[in-house]
PDB file of C-alpha atoms in Angstrom:
ATOM      1  CA  LYS A 549     128.454 203.165  44.149  1.00  0.00           C
ATOM      2  CA  ALA A 550     129.245 202.973  47.845  1.00  0.00           C
ATOM      3  CA  GLY A 551     130.527 199.656  49.133  1.00  0.00           C
ATOM      4  CA  VAL A 552     129.341 197.634  52.089  1.00  0.00           C
ATOM      5  CA  THR A 553     129.686 199.698  55.237  1.00  0.00           C
ATOM      6  CA  GLN A 554     130.126 198.219  58.667  1.00  0.00           C
ATOM      7  CA  THR A 555     129.990 200.163  61.907  1.00  0.00           C
ATOM      8  CA  PRO A 556     131.713 200.473  64.228  1.00  0.00           C
ATOM      9  CA  ARG A 557     135.123 199.437  62.939  1.00  0.00           C
ATOM     10  CA  TYR A 558     136.461 198.580  66.386  1.00  0.00           C
ATOM     11  CA  LEU A 559     134.832 197.596  69.645  1.00  0.00           C
ATOM     12  CA  ILE A 560     136.122 196.626  73.050  1.00  0.00           C
ATOM     13  CA  LYS A 561     133.633 194.996  75.372  1.00  0.00           C
ATOM     14  CA  THR A 562     133.741 193.238  78.710  1.00  0.00           C
ATOM     15  CA  ARG A 563     132.771 189.616  79.238  1.00  0.00           C
ATOM     16  CA  GLY A 564     129.055 189.313  79.908  1.00  0.00           C
ATOM     17  CA  GLN A 565     128.091 192.450  78.008  1.00  0.00           C
ATOM     18  CA  GLN A 566     126.159 192.496  74.777  1.00  0.00           C
ATOM     19  CA  VAL A 567     127.053 194.142  71.497  1.00  0.00           C
ATOM     20  CA  THR A 568     125.293 195.207  68.307  1.00  0.00           C
ATOM     21  CA  LEU A 569     127.068 195.483  64.980  1.00  0.00           C
ATOM     22  CA  SER A 570     125.637 197.186  61.933  1.00  0.00           C
ATOM     23  CA  CYS A 571     125.950 196.544  58.211  1.00  0.00           C
ATOM     24  CA  SER A 572     124.708 198.680  55.339  1.00  0.00           C
ATOM     25  CA  PRO A 573     124.746 196.742  52.056  1.00  0.00           C
ATOM     26  CA  ILE A 574     125.382 198.070  48.602  1.00  0.00           C
ATOM     27  CA  SER A 575     122.356 199.933  47.325  1.00  0.00           C
ATOM     28  CA  GLY A 576     119.995 197.519  45.623  1.00  0.00           C
ATOM     29  CA  HIS A 577     121.411 194.450  47.333  1.00  0.00           C
ATOM     30  CA  ARG A 578     118.804 192.538  49.260  1.00  0.00           C
ATOM     31  CA  SER A 579     120.855 189.711  50.751  1.00  0.00           C
ATOM     32  CA  VAL A 580     123.165 190.226  53.715  1.00  0.00           C
ATOM     33  CA  SER A 581     125.343 187.548  55.259  1.00  0.00           C
ATOM     34  CA  TRP A 582     127.488 187.640  58.379  1.00  0.00           C
ATOM     35  CA  TYR A 583     130.743 185.797  59.005  1.00  0.00           C
ATOM     36  CA  GLN A 584     133.106 185.455  61.932  1.00  0.00           C
ATOM     37  CA  GLN A 585     136.766 185.535  60.981  1.00  0.00           C
ATOM     38  CA  THR A 586     139.440 184.235  63.330  1.00  0.00           C
ATOM     39  CA  PRO A 587     143.067 183.277  62.598  1.00  0.00           C
ATOM     40  CA  GLY A 588     142.556 179.624  63.389  1.00  0.00           C
ATOM     41  CA  GLN A 589     139.109 179.013  61.910  1.00  0.00           C
ATOM     42  CA  GLY A 590     139.058 181.309  58.909  1.00  0.00           C
ATOM     43  CA  LEU A 591     135.612 182.589  57.945  1.00  0.00           C
ATOM     44  CA  GLN A 592     132.644 180.897  59.517  1.00  0.00           C
ATOM     45  CA  PHE A 593     129.104 181.559  58.393  1.00  0.00           C
ATOM     46  CA  LEU A 594     126.762 183.047  60.975  1.00  0.00           C
ATOM     47  CA  PHE A 595     123.523 183.769  59.128  1.00  0.00           C
ATOM     48  CA  GLU A 596     122.006 185.187  55.968  1.00  0.00           C
ATOM     49  CA  TYR A 597     119.048 187.514  55.532  1.00  0.00           C
ATOM     50  CA  PHE A 598     117.011 188.270  52.470  1.00  0.00           C
ATOM     51  CA  SER A 599     114.071 190.652  52.446  1.00  0.00           C
ATOM     52  CA  GLU A 600     113.996 190.758  56.246  1.00  0.00           C
ATOM     53  CA  THR A 601     113.870 186.955  56.558  1.00  0.00           C
ATOM     54  CA  GLN A 602     116.615 184.725  57.870  1.00  0.00           C
ATOM     55  CA  ARG A 603     117.153 182.079  55.215  1.00  0.00           C
ATOM     56  CA  ASN A 604     120.077 180.209  56.686  1.00  0.00           C
ATOM     57  CA  LYS A 605     121.938 179.971  59.945  1.00  0.00           C
ATOM     58  CA  GLY A 606     125.345 178.622  60.829  1.00  0.00           C
ATOM     59  CA  ASN A 607     126.398 176.567  63.822  1.00  0.00           C
ATOM     60  CA  PHE A 608     126.654 179.290  66.396  1.00  0.00           C
ATOM     61  CA  PRO A 609     124.951 179.440  69.797  1.00  0.00           C
ATOM     62  CA  GLY A 610     121.732 181.331  70.288  1.00  0.00           C
ATOM     63  CA  ARG A 611     123.677 184.227  71.803  1.00  0.00           C
ATOM     64  CA  PHE A 612     124.313 185.262  68.215  1.00  0.00           C
ATOM     65  CA  SER A 613     121.299 186.784  66.535  1.00  0.00           C
ATOM     66  CA  GLY A 614     120.564 189.131  63.714  1.00  0.00           C
ATOM     67  CA  ARG A 615     117.906 190.972  61.872  1.00  0.00           C
ATOM     68  CA  GLN A 616     117.358 192.863  58.655  1.00  0.00           C
ATOM     69  CA  PHE A 617     115.352 195.992  58.131  1.00  0.00           C
ATOM     70  CA  SER A 618     113.157 196.969  55.215  1.00  0.00           C
ATOM     71  CA  ASN A 619     115.987 199.053  53.732  1.00  0.00           C
ATOM     72  CA  SER A 620     118.172 195.882  53.740  1.00  0.00           C
ATOM     73  CA  ARG A 621     120.428 197.186  56.487  1.00  0.00           C
ATOM     74  CA  SER A 622     121.284 194.447  58.932  1.00  0.00           C
ATOM     75  CA  GLU A 623     122.320 194.227  62.540  1.00  0.00           C
ATOM     76  CA  MET A 624     124.004 191.440  64.415  1.00  0.00           C
ATOM     77  CA  ASN A 625     123.729 191.082  68.160  1.00  0.00           C
ATOM     78  CA  VAL A 626     125.844 189.025  70.505  1.00  0.00           C
ATOM     79  CA  SER A 627     124.659 188.688  74.081  1.00  0.00           C
ATOM     80  CA  THR A 628     126.582 187.544  77.146  1.00  0.00           C
ATOM     81  CA  LEU A 629     129.923 188.028  75.462  1.00  0.00           C
ATOM     82  CA  GLU A 630     132.668 185.491  75.996  1.00  0.00           C
ATOM     83  CA  LEU A 631     136.403 185.883  75.463  1.00  0.00           C
ATOM     84  CA  GLY A 632     136.178 183.497  72.520  1.00  0.00           C
ATOM     85  CA  ASP A 633     133.860 185.894  70.701  1.00  0.00           C
ATOM     86  CA  SER A 634     136.820 188.140  69.986  1.00  0.00           C
ATOM     87  CA  ALA A 635     137.073 188.164  66.205  1.00  0.00           C
ATOM     88  CA  LEU A 636     136.625 190.153  63.042  1.00  0.00           C
ATOM     89  CA  TYR A 637     132.980 190.130  62.014  1.00  0.00           C
ATOM     90  CA  LEU A 638     132.407 190.503  58.309  1.00  0.00           C
ATOM     91  CA  CYS A 639     129.259 191.379  56.517  1.00  0.00           C
ATOM     92  CA  ALA A 640     128.685 190.609  52.841  1.00  0.00           C
ATOM     93  CA  SER A 641     125.933 191.669  50.510  1.00  0.00           C
ATOM     94  CA  THR A 642     124.722 190.195  47.257  1.00  0.00           C
ATOM     95  CA  GLN A 643     122.126 191.425  44.865  1.00  0.00           C
ATOM     96  CA  SER A 644     119.786 188.484  45.025  1.00  0.00           C
ATOM     97  CA  GLY A 645     121.528 185.955  47.202  1.00  0.00           C
ATOM     98  CA  GLY A 646     121.745 183.427  44.416  1.00  0.00           C
ATOM     99  CA  ILE A 647     124.425 180.806  44.766  1.00  0.00           C
ATOM    100  CA  SER A 648     126.518 182.104  41.897  1.00  0.00           C
ATOM    101  CA  THR A 649     126.289 185.687  42.958  1.00  0.00           C
ATOM    102  CA  GLU A 650     129.436 187.525  43.901  1.00  0.00           C
ATOM    103  CA  ALA A 651     129.506 188.583  47.515  1.00  0.00           C
ATOM    104  CA  PHE A 652     130.784 192.059  48.350  1.00  0.00           C
ATOM    105  CA  PHE A 653     132.388 192.308  51.744  1.00  0.00           C
ATOM    106  CA  GLY A 654     132.642 195.143  54.207  1.00  0.00           C
ATOM    107  CA  GLN A 655     135.842 195.992  56.036  1.00  0.00           C
ATOM    108  CA  GLY A 656     134.596 194.318  59.154  1.00  0.00           C
ATOM    109  CA  THR A 657     134.113 195.137  62.804  1.00  0.00           C
ATOM    110  CA  ARG A 658     136.908 194.005  65.065  1.00  0.00           C
ATOM    111  CA  LEU A 659     135.447 192.957  68.393  1.00  0.00           C
ATOM    112  CA  THR A 660     137.702 192.459  71.374  1.00  0.00           C
ATOM    113  CA  VAL A 661     136.222 190.945  74.517  1.00  0.00           C
ATOM    114  CA  VAL A 662     138.233 191.496  77.692  1.00  0.00           C
TER     115      VAL A 662
ATOM    116  CA  ALA B 688     129.007 167.397  55.308  1.00  0.00           C
ATOM    117  CA  GLN B 689     129.991 170.441  53.315  1.00  0.00           C
ATOM    118  CA  ARG B 690     133.626 171.297  53.795  1.00  0.00           C
ATOM    119  CA  VAL B 691     136.430 173.202  52.100  1.00  0.00           C
ATOM    120  CA  THR B 692     140.021 172.259  52.861  1.00  0.00           C
ATOM    121  CA  GLN B 693     143.053 174.388  52.130  1.00  0.00           C
ATOM    122  CA  PRO B 694     145.960 172.301  53.368  1.00  0.00           C
ATOM    123  CA  GLU B 695     148.612 175.021  53.288  1.00  0.00           C
ATOM    124  CA  LYS B 696     148.507 177.904  55.748  1.00  0.00           C
ATOM    125  CA  LEU B 697     151.494 179.569  54.113  1.00  0.00           C
ATOM    126  CA  LEU B 698     152.984 179.238  50.683  1.00  0.00           C
ATOM    127  CA  SER B 699     156.190 181.057  49.804  1.00  0.00           C
ATOM    128  CA  VAL B 700     157.428 181.232  46.235  1.00  0.00           C
ATOM    129  CA  PHE B 701     159.971 183.331  44.395  1.00  0.00           C
ATOM    130  CA  LYS B 702     158.938 185.942  41.889  1.00  0.00           C
ATOM    131  CA  GLY B 703     158.520 184.370  38.481  1.00  0.00           C
ATOM    132  CA  ALA B 704     157.943 180.881  39.873  1.00  0.00           C
ATOM    133  CA  PRO B 705     154.685 179.005  39.291  1.00  0.00           C
ATOM    134  CA  VAL B 706     152.047 179.083  42.001  1.00  0.00           C
ATOM    135  CA  GLU B 707     149.457 176.500  42.949  1.00  0.00           C
ATOM    136  CA  LEU B 708     147.138 177.048  45.898  1.00  0.00           C
ATOM    137  CA  LYS B 709     145.328 173.874  46.776  1.00  0.00           C
ATOM    138  CA  CYS B 710     141.631 173.573  47.533  1.00  0.00           C
ATOM    139  CA  ASN B 711     139.635 170.402  48.091  1.00  0.00           C
ATOM    140  CA  TYR B 712     135.962 170.274  48.862  1.00  0.00           C
ATOM    141  CA  SER B 713     133.363 167.915  50.176  1.00  0.00           C
ATOM    142  CA  TYR B 714     129.841 168.326  48.851  1.00  0.00           C
ATOM    143  CA  SER B 715     127.234 165.849  47.756  1.00  0.00           C
ATOM    144  CA  GLY B 716     125.622 167.905  45.003  1.00  0.00           C
ATOM    145  CA  SER B 717     126.923 170.250  42.324  1.00  0.00           C
ATOM    146  CA  PRO B 718     128.719 173.066  44.090  1.00  0.00           C
ATOM    147  CA  GLU B 719     129.702 176.486  42.908  1.00  0.00           C
ATOM    148  CA  LEU B 720     133.348 177.153  43.679  1.00  0.00           C
ATOM    149  CA  PHE B 721     135.047 180.500  44.153  1.00  0.00           C
ATOM    150  CA  TRP B 722     138.383 181.989  45.047  1.00  0.00           C
ATOM    151  CA  TYR B 723     138.382 185.129  47.170  1.00  0.00           C
ATOM    152  CA  VAL B 724     141.480 187.208  47.896  1.00  0.00           C
ATOM    153  CA  GLN B 725     142.348 189.659  50.645  1.00  0.00           C
ATOM    154  CA  TYR B 726     145.264 191.992  50.011  1.00  0.00           C
ATOM    155  CA  SER B 727     146.883 193.758  52.940  1.00  0.00           C
ATOM    156  CA  ARG B 728     144.513 196.319  54.473  1.00  0.00           C
ATOM    157  CA  GLN B 729     141.870 195.678  51.832  1.00  0.00           C
ATOM    158  CA  ARG B 730     138.510 193.982  51.827  1.00  0.00           C
ATOM    159  CA  LEU B 731     137.926 190.409  50.909  1.00  0.00           C
ATOM    160  CA  GLN B 732     137.060 190.370  47.217  1.00  0.00           C
ATOM    161  CA  LEU B 733     136.151 187.863  44.556  1.00  0.00           C
ATOM    162  CA  LEU B 734     139.057 186.693  42.412  1.00  0.00           C
ATOM    163  CA  LEU B 735     137.304 184.176  40.219  1.00  0.00           C
ATOM    164  CA  ARG B 736     134.513 181.615  40.084  1.00  0.00           C
ATOM    165  CA  HIS B 737     134.517 178.322  38.296  1.00  0.00           C
ATOM    166  CA  ILE B 738     131.418 178.944  36.203  1.00  0.00           C
ATOM    167  CA  SER B 739     133.069 181.914  34.532  1.00  0.00           C
ATOM    168  CA  ARG B 740     136.061 179.901  33.342  1.00  0.00           C
ATOM    169  CA  GLU B 741     138.050 183.107  33.159  1.00  0.00           C
ATOM    170  CA  SER B 742     141.583 184.152  33.963  1.00  0.00           C
ATOM    171  CA  ILE B 743     141.892 187.017  36.404  1.00  0.00           C
ATOM    172  CA  LYS B 744     145.282 188.662  37.037  1.00  0.00           C
ATOM    173  CA  GLY B 745     146.832 185.611  35.400  1.00  0.00           C
ATOM    174  CA  PHE B 746     145.155 183.189  37.812  1.00  0.00           C
ATOM    175  CA  THR B 747     143.063 180.243  36.660  1.00  0.00           C
ATOM    176  CA  ALA B 748     141.260 177.484  38.494  1.00  0.00           C
ATOM    177  CA  ASP B 749     139.711 174.334  37.121  1.00  0.00           C
ATOM    178  CA  LEU B 750     137.016 172.403  38.888  1.00  0.00           C
ATOM    179  CA  ASN B 751     137.914 168.720  39.029  1.00  0.00           C
ATOM    180  CA  LYS B 752     134.818 166.887  40.171  1.00  0.00           C
ATOM    181  CA  GLY B 753     136.561 163.531  40.220  1.00  0.00           C
ATOM    182  CA  GLU B 754     139.205 164.738  42.642  1.00  0.00           C
ATOM    183  CA  THR B 755     136.829 167.272  44.259  1.00  0.00           C
ATOM    184  CA  SER B 756     139.455 169.946  43.827  1.00  0.00           C
ATOM    185  CA  PHE B 757     139.565 173.559  42.693  1.00  0.00           C
ATOM    186  CA  HIS B 758     143.220 174.502  42.780  1.00  0.00           C
ATOM    187  CA  LEU B 759     144.282 178.051  41.941  1.00  0.00           C
ATOM    188  CA  LYS B 760     147.204 178.390  39.576  1.00  0.00           C
ATOM    189  CA  LYS B 761     149.396 181.074  38.083  1.00  0.00           C
ATOM    190  CA  PRO B 762     152.376 180.340  35.867  1.00  0.00           C
ATOM    191  CA  PHE B 763     154.556 183.257  36.993  1.00  0.00           C
ATOM    192  CA  ALA B 764     154.082 184.768  40.438  1.00  0.00           C
ATOM    193  CA  GLN B 765     154.428 188.511  40.967  1.00  0.00           C
ATOM    194  CA  GLU B 766     155.137 190.359  44.197  1.00  0.00           C
ATOM    195  CA  GLU B 767     151.717 192.011  44.102  1.00  0.00           C
ATOM    196  CA  ASP B 768     150.115 188.557  44.303  1.00  0.00           C
ATOM    197  CA  SER B 769     151.109 188.366  47.960  1.00  0.00           C
ATOM    198  CA  ALA B 770     147.835 188.107  49.853  1.00  0.00           C
ATOM    199  CA  MET B 771     145.500 185.795  51.731  1.00  0.00           C
ATOM    200  CA  TYR B 772     143.539 183.483  49.448  1.00  0.00           C
ATOM    201  CA  TYR B 773     140.311 181.764  50.418  1.00  0.00           C
ATOM    202  CA  CYS B 774     138.582 178.998  48.536  1.00  0.00           C
ATOM    203  CA  ALA B 775     134.819 179.012  48.991  1.00  0.00           C
ATOM    204  CA  LEU B 776     131.919 176.746  48.141  1.00  0.00           C
ATOM    205  CA  SER B 777     128.305 177.661  47.676  1.00  0.00           C
ATOM    206  CA  GLY B 778     125.852 174.825  47.509  1.00  0.00           C
ATOM    207  CA  GLY B 779     122.501 176.418  47.000  1.00  0.00           C
ATOM    208  CA  THR B 780     121.867 177.186  50.645  1.00  0.00           C
ATOM    209  CA  TYR B 781     122.470 180.918  50.445  1.00  0.00           C
ATOM    210  CA  LYS B 782     125.798 180.781  52.190  1.00  0.00           C
ATOM    211  CA  TYR B 783     129.445 180.411  51.446  1.00  0.00           C
ATOM    212  CA  ILE B 784     131.597 177.803  53.139  1.00  0.00           C
ATOM    213  CA  PHE B 785     135.154 179.061  53.277  1.00  0.00           C
ATOM    214  CA  GLY B 786     138.405 177.259  53.726  1.00  0.00           C
ATOM    215  CA  THR B 787     140.808 178.450  56.383  1.00  0.00           C
ATOM    216  CA  GLY B 788     142.851 180.336  53.821  1.00  0.00           C
ATOM    217  CA  THR B 789     146.380 180.217  52.448  1.00  0.00           C
ATOM    218  CA  ARG B 790     148.771 183.110  52.805  1.00  0.00           C
ATOM    219  CA  LEU B 791     150.817 183.513  49.651  1.00  0.00           C
ATOM    220  CA  LYS B 792     154.156 185.273  49.953  1.00  0.00           C
ATOM    221  CA  VAL B 793     155.989 186.084  46.770  1.00  0.00           C
ATOM    222  CA  LEU B 794     159.638 186.696  47.454  1.00  0.00           C
ATOM    223  CA  ALA B 795     161.724 189.069  45.367  1.00  0.00           C
TER     224      ALA B 795
END
């Protein structure tokens, strides 16, 4: 069974630009969550999607948005990039999104904003 | 507020010594607690969860609701245990709240 796949693995963008990251969950998994990982803050929750609906959102500005498609693939978009958005963005999928469900993580997309 | 605190950024122990990675949480209801681990150049992966009450790779963790703690323990550390460990809480809101992580270094 293929794991969670995130593309691209690395990105370099300029301040003010926008970026779209992609996540393909494990086959059969319907819940996809996104996290921002930085050395000082650890992993911070961005949002979670289940069956194309956003069920929960973290404390990030509106520049961060996401969506989920009918095949459960998810995209995350960040507009008007700031230097502080430089981070590793992780995607995780779970089968049903239940609270006791193990989350399977992708390898992440490393975004560098210059 | 929901919060997970891992007070140690780095923990260094010698091979064969006991290990305890601390995790304290703040949550008003009945949380689900997890430990995730990230080995060098590998993905973040589940190590264990409190509801399973299992021992994985020699690690155990007991949920102490009175002290709101979920410390990870292993009696004899091995070099391959060197990794980044994250304590996480899930409180029924379809998200994990992670601590800032503790880097464990097991010295030969």
